[in-house]
């Protein structure tokens, strides 16, 4: 019974590049007809079904800055989005004006790298994810969270070793959200602090 989803996109972009900096800004607006979203039924656990959720509108801005100076490299990316139902009625409930589930309103990613001599390098990455809703009715909200990851590497001509720590601050957060899950089983927890070690071969 699904109808195809159709979208009209409009995007404006600006970019400025210098020997040490790259700056980008993007504004976008997307109007979608017959938005398709997943849901679950009690009789079929762990199976995804899909339904049309009326029309939606997306408006947002994406900002990006990369700076390189000597052995340093700094990157910042920010995204703000307002994504709402325009006209959506579900089981006699008018959900028009609600936010689409599963999509945070704000995201911020940063990265700082430093390249030492003799092939050594290190980087720290951070990620901020704003709060988001897990259901069409916007009755349940997931709190925002902040993550930090650390990485160290040593490069040779055809070989490199790397190691790192994910979730350096040992935050408890959700790695995946099951949208419109039955019985409010929305959450799939992410790993706490974890370590890794690897080798790359390049020929």
PDB file of C-alpha atoms in Angstrom:
ATOM      1  CA  UNK A   1       0.000   0.000   0.000  1.00  0.00           C
ATOM      2  CA  UNK A   2       3.014   2.321  -0.085  1.00  0.00           C
ATOM      3  CA  UNK A   3       3.118   5.266  -2.424  1.00  0.00           C
ATOM      4  CA  UNK A   4       6.479   6.367  -3.830  1.00  0.00           C
ATOM      5  CA  UNK A   5       8.227   9.175  -2.032  1.00  0.00           C
ATOM      6  CA  UNK A   6       9.078  12.265  -4.072  1.00  0.00           C
ATOM      7  CA  UNK A   7      11.276  15.200  -3.104  1.00  0.00           C
ATOM      8  CA  UNK A   8      12.080  18.647  -4.458  1.00  0.00           C
ATOM      9  CA  UNK A   9      15.505  19.936  -3.415  1.00  0.00           C
ATOM     10  CA  UNK A  10      16.955  23.425  -3.442  1.00  0.00           C
ATOM     11  CA  UNK A  11      20.525  24.071  -2.336  1.00  0.00           C
ATOM     12  CA  UNK A  12      22.849  27.071  -2.153  1.00  0.00           C
ATOM     13  CA  UNK A  13      26.560  26.654  -1.580  1.00  0.00           C
ATOM     14  CA  UNK A  14      29.618  28.848  -1.005  1.00  0.00           C
ATOM     15  CA  UNK A  15      33.279  27.832  -0.872  1.00  0.00           C
ATOM     16  CA  UNK A  16      36.486  29.739  -0.222  1.00  0.00           C
ATOM     17  CA  UNK A  17      39.925  28.135  -0.500  1.00  0.00           C
ATOM     18  CA  UNK A  18      43.310  29.536   0.498  1.00  0.00           C
ATOM     19  CA  UNK A  19      46.666  27.726   0.857  1.00  0.00           C
ATOM     20  CA  UNK A  20      45.902  27.066   4.541  1.00  0.00           C
ATOM     21  CA  UNK A  21      42.106  27.164   4.818  1.00  0.00           C
ATOM     22  CA  UNK A  22      39.028  25.682   3.241  1.00  0.00           C
ATOM     23  CA  UNK A  23      35.664  27.231   4.152  1.00  0.00           C
ATOM     24  CA  UNK A  24      32.291  25.928   3.002  1.00  0.00           C
ATOM     25  CA  UNK A  25      28.683  26.829   3.761  1.00  0.00           C
ATOM     26  CA  UNK A  26      25.566  25.148   2.401  1.00  0.00           C
ATOM     27  CA  UNK A  27      21.899  26.075   2.839  1.00  0.00           C
ATOM     28  CA  UNK A  28      19.243  23.611   1.737  1.00  0.00           C
ATOM     29  CA  UNK A  29      15.483  23.171   1.602  1.00  0.00           C
ATOM     30  CA  UNK A  30      13.793  19.848   0.783  1.00  0.00           C
ATOM     31  CA  UNK A  31      10.064  19.277   0.456  1.00  0.00           C
ATOM     32  CA  UNK A  32       9.027  15.621   0.396  1.00  0.00           C
ATOM     33  CA  UNK A  33       5.704  14.044  -0.535  1.00  0.00           C
ATOM     34  CA  UNK A  34       4.708  10.630   0.864  1.00  0.00           C
ATOM     35  CA  UNK A  35       7.612  10.406   3.301  1.00  0.00           C
ATOM     36  CA  UNK A  36       8.320   6.738   4.150  1.00  0.00           C
ATOM     37  CA  UNK A  37       9.116   5.765   7.756  1.00  0.00           C
ATOM     38  CA  UNK A  38       9.560   2.398   9.524  1.00  0.00           C
ATOM     39  CA  UNK A  39       7.476   0.965  12.375  1.00  0.00           C
ATOM     40  CA  UNK A  40       6.962  -2.356  14.198  1.00  0.00           C
ATOM     41  CA  UNK A  41       3.989  -4.578  15.045  1.00  0.00           C
ATOM     42  CA  UNK A  42       3.490  -6.668  18.191  1.00  0.00           C
ATOM     43  CA  UNK A  43       2.720  -9.842  16.188  1.00  0.00           C
ATOM     44  CA  UNK A  44       5.991  -9.610  14.215  1.00  0.00           C
ATOM     45  CA  UNK A  45       8.845  -8.761  16.602  1.00  0.00           C
ATOM     46  CA  UNK A  46      12.139  -7.644  15.050  1.00  0.00           C
ATOM     47  CA  UNK A  47      10.538  -7.083  11.653  1.00  0.00           C
ATOM     48  CA  UNK A  48      10.331  -3.637  10.056  1.00  0.00           C
ATOM     49  CA  UNK A  49       7.249  -2.379   8.259  1.00  0.00           C
ATOM     50  CA  UNK A  50       6.861   0.909   6.412  1.00  0.00           C
ATOM     51  CA  UNK A  51       4.155   3.514   5.934  1.00  0.00           C
ATOM     52  CA  UNK A  52       3.702   6.858   4.239  1.00  0.00           C
ATOM     53  CA  UNK A  53       3.900   9.781   6.637  1.00  0.00           C
ATOM     54  CA  UNK A  54       2.488  12.577   4.505  1.00  0.00           C
ATOM     55  CA  UNK A  55       4.531  15.591   3.464  1.00  0.00           C
ATOM     56  CA  UNK A  56       7.639  16.830   5.223  1.00  0.00           C
ATOM     57  CA  UNK A  57       9.893  19.860   4.999  1.00  0.00           C
ATOM     58  CA  UNK A  58      13.620  19.952   5.686  1.00  0.00           C
ATOM     59  CA  UNK A  59      15.588  23.158   6.126  1.00  0.00           C
ATOM     60  CA  UNK A  60      19.161  23.303   7.315  1.00  0.00           C
ATOM     61  CA  UNK A  61      22.668  24.662   7.132  1.00  0.00           C
ATOM     62  CA  UNK A  62      26.023  22.888   6.916  1.00  0.00           C
ATOM     63  CA  UNK A  63      29.280  24.641   7.807  1.00  0.00           C
ATOM     64  CA  UNK A  64      32.794  23.288   7.246  1.00  0.00           C
ATOM     65  CA  UNK A  65      36.244  24.657   8.050  1.00  0.00           C
ATOM     66  CA  UNK A  66      39.621  22.998   7.538  1.00  0.00           C
ATOM     67  CA  UNK A  67      42.876  24.662   8.553  1.00  0.00           C
ATOM     68  CA  UNK A  68      46.396  23.366   7.874  1.00  0.00           C
ATOM     69  CA  UNK A  69      49.512  24.916   9.327  1.00  0.00           C
ATOM     70  CA  UNK A  70      52.783  23.028   9.263  1.00  0.00           C
ATOM     71  CA  UNK A  71      52.240  19.682  10.949  1.00  0.00           C
ATOM     72  CA  UNK A  72      48.816  20.682  12.331  1.00  0.00           C
ATOM     73  CA  UNK A  73      45.452  19.979  10.718  1.00  0.00           C
ATOM     74  CA  UNK A  74      42.181  21.208  12.267  1.00  0.00           C
ATOM     75  CA  UNK A  75      38.716  20.362  10.948  1.00  0.00           C
ATOM     76  CA  UNK A  76      35.294  21.543  12.149  1.00  0.00           C
ATOM     77  CA  UNK A  77      31.938  20.518  10.643  1.00  0.00           C
ATOM     78  CA  UNK A  78      28.549  21.705  11.952  1.00  0.00           C
ATOM     79  CA  UNK A  79      25.053  20.793  10.811  1.00  0.00           C
ATOM     80  CA  UNK A  80      21.726  22.275  11.926  1.00  0.00           C
ATOM     81  CA  UNK A  81      18.455  20.904  10.585  1.00  0.00           C
ATOM     82  CA  UNK A  82      14.758  21.580  11.107  1.00  0.00           C
ATOM     83  CA  UNK A  83      12.855  18.560   9.761  1.00  0.00           C
ATOM     84  CA  UNK A  84       9.111  18.438  10.392  1.00  0.00           C
ATOM     85  CA  UNK A  85       5.883  16.829   9.241  1.00  0.00           C
ATOM     86  CA  UNK A  86       3.758  19.237   7.218  1.00  0.00           C
ATOM     87  CA  UNK A  87       0.544  17.205   7.185  1.00  0.00           C
ATOM     88  CA  UNK A  88       0.498  13.799   8.841  1.00  0.00           C
ATOM     89  CA  UNK A  89      -2.471  12.099  10.501  1.00  0.00           C
ATOM     90  CA  UNK A  90      -1.910   8.697  12.142  1.00  0.00           C
ATOM     91  CA  UNK A  91      -4.831   6.833  13.735  1.00  0.00           C
ATOM     92  CA  UNK A  92      -6.891  10.016  14.162  1.00  0.00           C
ATOM     93  CA  UNK A  93      -3.912  11.848  15.720  1.00  0.00           C
ATOM     94  CA  UNK A  94      -2.724  14.961  13.937  1.00  0.00           C
ATOM     95  CA  UNK A  95       1.087  14.872  14.016  1.00  0.00           C
ATOM     96  CA  UNK A  96       1.580  17.869  11.749  1.00  0.00           C
ATOM     97  CA  UNK A  97       4.378  20.091  13.057  1.00  0.00           C
ATOM     98  CA  UNK A  98       6.164  17.238  14.832  1.00  0.00           C
ATOM     99  CA  UNK A  99       9.826  16.525  14.169  1.00  0.00           C
ATOM    100  CA  UNK A 100      10.834  13.494  12.127  1.00  0.00           C
ATOM    101  CA  UNK A 101      12.177  10.766  14.420  1.00  0.00           C
ATOM    102  CA  UNK A 102      15.731   9.483  14.362  1.00  0.00           C
ATOM    103  CA  UNK A 103      17.356  12.715  13.149  1.00  0.00           C
ATOM    104  CA  UNK A 104      19.194  15.035  15.569  1.00  0.00           C
ATOM    105  CA  UNK A 105      18.662  18.751  15.161  1.00  0.00           C
ATOM    106  CA  UNK A 106      22.351  19.545  15.676  1.00  0.00           C
ATOM    107  CA  UNK A 107      25.621  17.749  14.982  1.00  0.00           C
ATOM    108  CA  UNK A 108      29.177  18.995  15.519  1.00  0.00           C
ATOM    109  CA  UNK A 109      32.319  17.084  14.535  1.00  0.00           C
ATOM    110  CA  UNK A 110      35.885  18.251  15.126  1.00  0.00           C
ATOM    111  CA  UNK A 111      39.279  16.710  14.410  1.00  0.00           C
ATOM    112  CA  UNK A 112      42.772  17.796  15.417  1.00  0.00           C
ATOM    113  CA  UNK A 113      45.775  16.017  13.851  1.00  0.00           C
ATOM    114  CA  UNK A 114      49.495  16.429  14.347  1.00  0.00           C
ATOM    115  CA  UNK A 115      52.168  14.791  12.189  1.00  0.00           C
ATOM    116  CA  UNK A 116      55.445  14.199  13.994  1.00  0.00           C
ATOM    117  CA  UNK A 117      58.751  13.417  12.327  1.00  0.00           C
ATOM    118  CA  UNK A 118      59.645   9.907  11.120  1.00  0.00           C
ATOM    119  CA  UNK A 119      56.076   8.965  10.253  1.00  0.00           C
ATOM    120  CA  UNK A 120      54.466   9.342  13.676  1.00  0.00           C
ATOM    121  CA  UNK A 121      51.097  10.988  14.013  1.00  0.00           C
ATOM    122  CA  UNK A 122      48.235  11.453  16.423  1.00  0.00           C
ATOM    123  CA  UNK A 123      44.701  12.767  16.265  1.00  0.00           C
ATOM    124  CA  UNK A 124      41.755  13.435  18.528  1.00  0.00           C
ATOM    125  CA  UNK A 125      38.221  13.494  17.208  1.00  0.00           C
ATOM    126  CA  UNK A 126      35.105  14.752  18.959  1.00  0.00           C
ATOM    127  CA  UNK A 127      31.450  14.358  18.111  1.00  0.00           C
ATOM    128  CA  UNK A 128      28.434  16.143  19.560  1.00  0.00           C
ATOM    129  CA  UNK A 129      24.993  14.814  18.646  1.00  0.00           C
ATOM    130  CA  UNK A 130      21.917  16.751  19.714  1.00  0.00           C
ATOM    131  CA  UNK A 131      18.761  15.243  21.123  1.00  0.00           C
ATOM    132  CA  UNK A 132      16.290  13.498  18.839  1.00  0.00           C
ATOM    133  CA  UNK A 133      12.870  11.869  18.919  1.00  0.00           C
ATOM    134  CA  UNK A 134      12.356   8.132  18.497  1.00  0.00           C
ATOM    135  CA  UNK A 135       8.675   8.104  17.491  1.00  0.00           C
ATOM    136  CA  UNK A 136       6.381   9.964  15.128  1.00  0.00           C
ATOM    137  CA  UNK A 137       4.299  11.307  18.036  1.00  0.00           C
ATOM    138  CA  UNK A 138       7.424  12.897  19.614  1.00  0.00           C
ATOM    139  CA  UNK A 139       6.545  11.368  22.992  1.00  0.00           C
ATOM    140  CA  UNK A 140      10.021   9.977  23.711  1.00  0.00           C
ATOM    141  CA  UNK A 141      13.278  11.884  23.289  1.00  0.00           C
ATOM    142  CA  UNK A 142      16.896  10.712  23.411  1.00  0.00           C
ATOM    143  CA  UNK A 143      19.279  13.081  25.176  1.00  0.00           C
ATOM    144  CA  UNK A 144      22.262  14.613  23.444  1.00  0.00           C
ATOM    145  CA  UNK A 145      25.754  13.197  23.957  1.00  0.00           C
ATOM    146  CA  UNK A 146      29.434  14.021  23.422  1.00  0.00           C
ATOM    147  CA  UNK A 147      32.140  11.579  22.312  1.00  0.00           C
ATOM    148  CA  UNK A 148      35.920  11.760  21.963  1.00  0.00           C
ATOM    149  CA  UNK A 149      38.234   9.329  20.159  1.00  0.00           C
ATOM    150  CA  UNK A 150      42.043   9.172  20.231  1.00  0.00           C
ATOM    151  CA  UNK A 151      44.275   7.649  17.544  1.00  0.00           C
ATOM    152  CA  UNK A 152      48.069   7.187  17.134  1.00  0.00           C
ATOM    153  CA  UNK A 153      49.926   5.824  14.111  1.00  0.00           C
ATOM    154  CA  UNK A 154      53.381   5.122  12.727  1.00  0.00           C
ATOM    155  CA  UNK A 155      53.892   5.037   8.952  1.00  0.00           C
ATOM    156  CA  UNK A 156      56.611   3.425   6.872  1.00  0.00           C
ATOM    157  CA  UNK A 157      56.921   3.235   3.092  1.00  0.00           C
ATOM    158  CA  UNK A 158      54.517   0.307   2.594  1.00  0.00           C
ATOM    159  CA  UNK A 159      53.467  -0.408   6.161  1.00  0.00           C
ATOM    160  CA  UNK A 160      51.721   1.454   8.950  1.00  0.00           C
ATOM    161  CA  UNK A 161      50.694   0.599  12.502  1.00  0.00           C
ATOM    162  CA  UNK A 162      47.819   2.305  14.287  1.00  0.00           C
ATOM    163  CA  UNK A 163      46.060   2.095  17.630  1.00  0.00           C
ATOM    164  CA  UNK A 164      43.475   4.119  19.440  1.00  0.00           C
ATOM    165  CA  UNK A 165      40.741   4.519  21.994  1.00  0.00           C
ATOM    166  CA  UNK A 166      37.101   4.955  21.053  1.00  0.00           C
ATOM    167  CA  UNK A 167      34.698   6.641  23.484  1.00  0.00           C
ATOM    168  CA  UNK A 168      37.640   8.016  25.431  1.00  0.00           C
ATOM    169  CA  UNK A 169      35.419   9.569  28.121  1.00  0.00           C
ATOM    170  CA  UNK A 170      33.501   6.317  28.629  1.00  0.00           C
ATOM    171  CA  UNK A 171      30.108   7.846  27.868  1.00  0.00           C
ATOM    172  CA  UNK A 172      26.916   5.798  27.893  1.00  0.00           C
ATOM    173  CA  UNK A 173      24.927   6.479  24.731  1.00  0.00           C
ATOM    174  CA  UNK A 174      22.862   4.689  22.086  1.00  0.00           C
ATOM    175  CA  UNK A 175      24.566   3.458  18.928  1.00  0.00           C
ATOM    176  CA  UNK A 176      21.300   2.854  17.076  1.00  0.00           C
ATOM    177  CA  UNK A 177      17.674   3.929  17.492  1.00  0.00           C
ATOM    178  CA  UNK A 178      14.837   1.682  16.332  1.00  0.00           C
ATOM    179  CA  UNK A 179      12.287   4.206  15.079  1.00  0.00           C
ATOM    180  CA  UNK A 180       8.671   3.579  16.107  1.00  0.00           C
ATOM    181  CA  UNK A 181       9.632   0.296  17.776  1.00  0.00           C
ATOM    182  CA  UNK A 182       6.828  -1.663  19.456  1.00  0.00           C
ATOM    183  CA  UNK A 183       6.828  -1.674  23.259  1.00  0.00           C
ATOM    184  CA  UNK A 184       9.229   1.281  23.363  1.00  0.00           C
ATOM    185  CA  UNK A 185      12.213  -0.938  22.525  1.00  0.00           C
ATOM    186  CA  UNK A 186      13.911   1.944  20.797  1.00  0.00           C
ATOM    187  CA  UNK A 187      17.413   1.666  22.175  1.00  0.00           C
ATOM    188  CA  UNK A 188      20.518  -0.250  21.121  1.00  0.00           C
ATOM    189  CA  UNK A 189      23.386   0.736  23.443  1.00  0.00           C
ATOM    190  CA  UNK A 190      26.835   1.543  22.109  1.00  0.00           C
ATOM    191  CA  UNK A 191      30.128   0.175  23.477  1.00  0.00           C
ATOM    192  CA  UNK A 192      31.760   1.995  26.359  1.00  0.00           C
ATOM    193  CA  UNK A 193      35.474   2.821  26.211  1.00  0.00           C
ATOM    194  CA  UNK A 194      37.214   0.382  23.865  1.00  0.00           C
ATOM    195  CA  UNK A 195      40.668  -0.064  22.360  1.00  0.00           C
ATOM    196  CA  UNK A 196      41.904  -1.247  18.970  1.00  0.00           C
ATOM    197  CA  UNK A 197      45.184  -2.033  17.195  1.00  0.00           C
ATOM    198  CA  UNK A 198      45.774  -2.551  13.490  1.00  0.00           C
ATOM    199  CA  UNK A 199      48.192  -2.812  10.571  1.00  0.00           C
ATOM    200  CA  UNK A 200      47.907  -1.416   7.034  1.00  0.00           C
ATOM    201  CA  UNK A 201      49.849  -2.788   4.053  1.00  0.00           C
ATOM    202  CA  UNK A 202      50.163  -0.625   0.912  1.00  0.00           C
ATOM    203  CA  UNK A 203      51.801  -1.843  -2.302  1.00  0.00           C
TER     204      UNK A 203
END
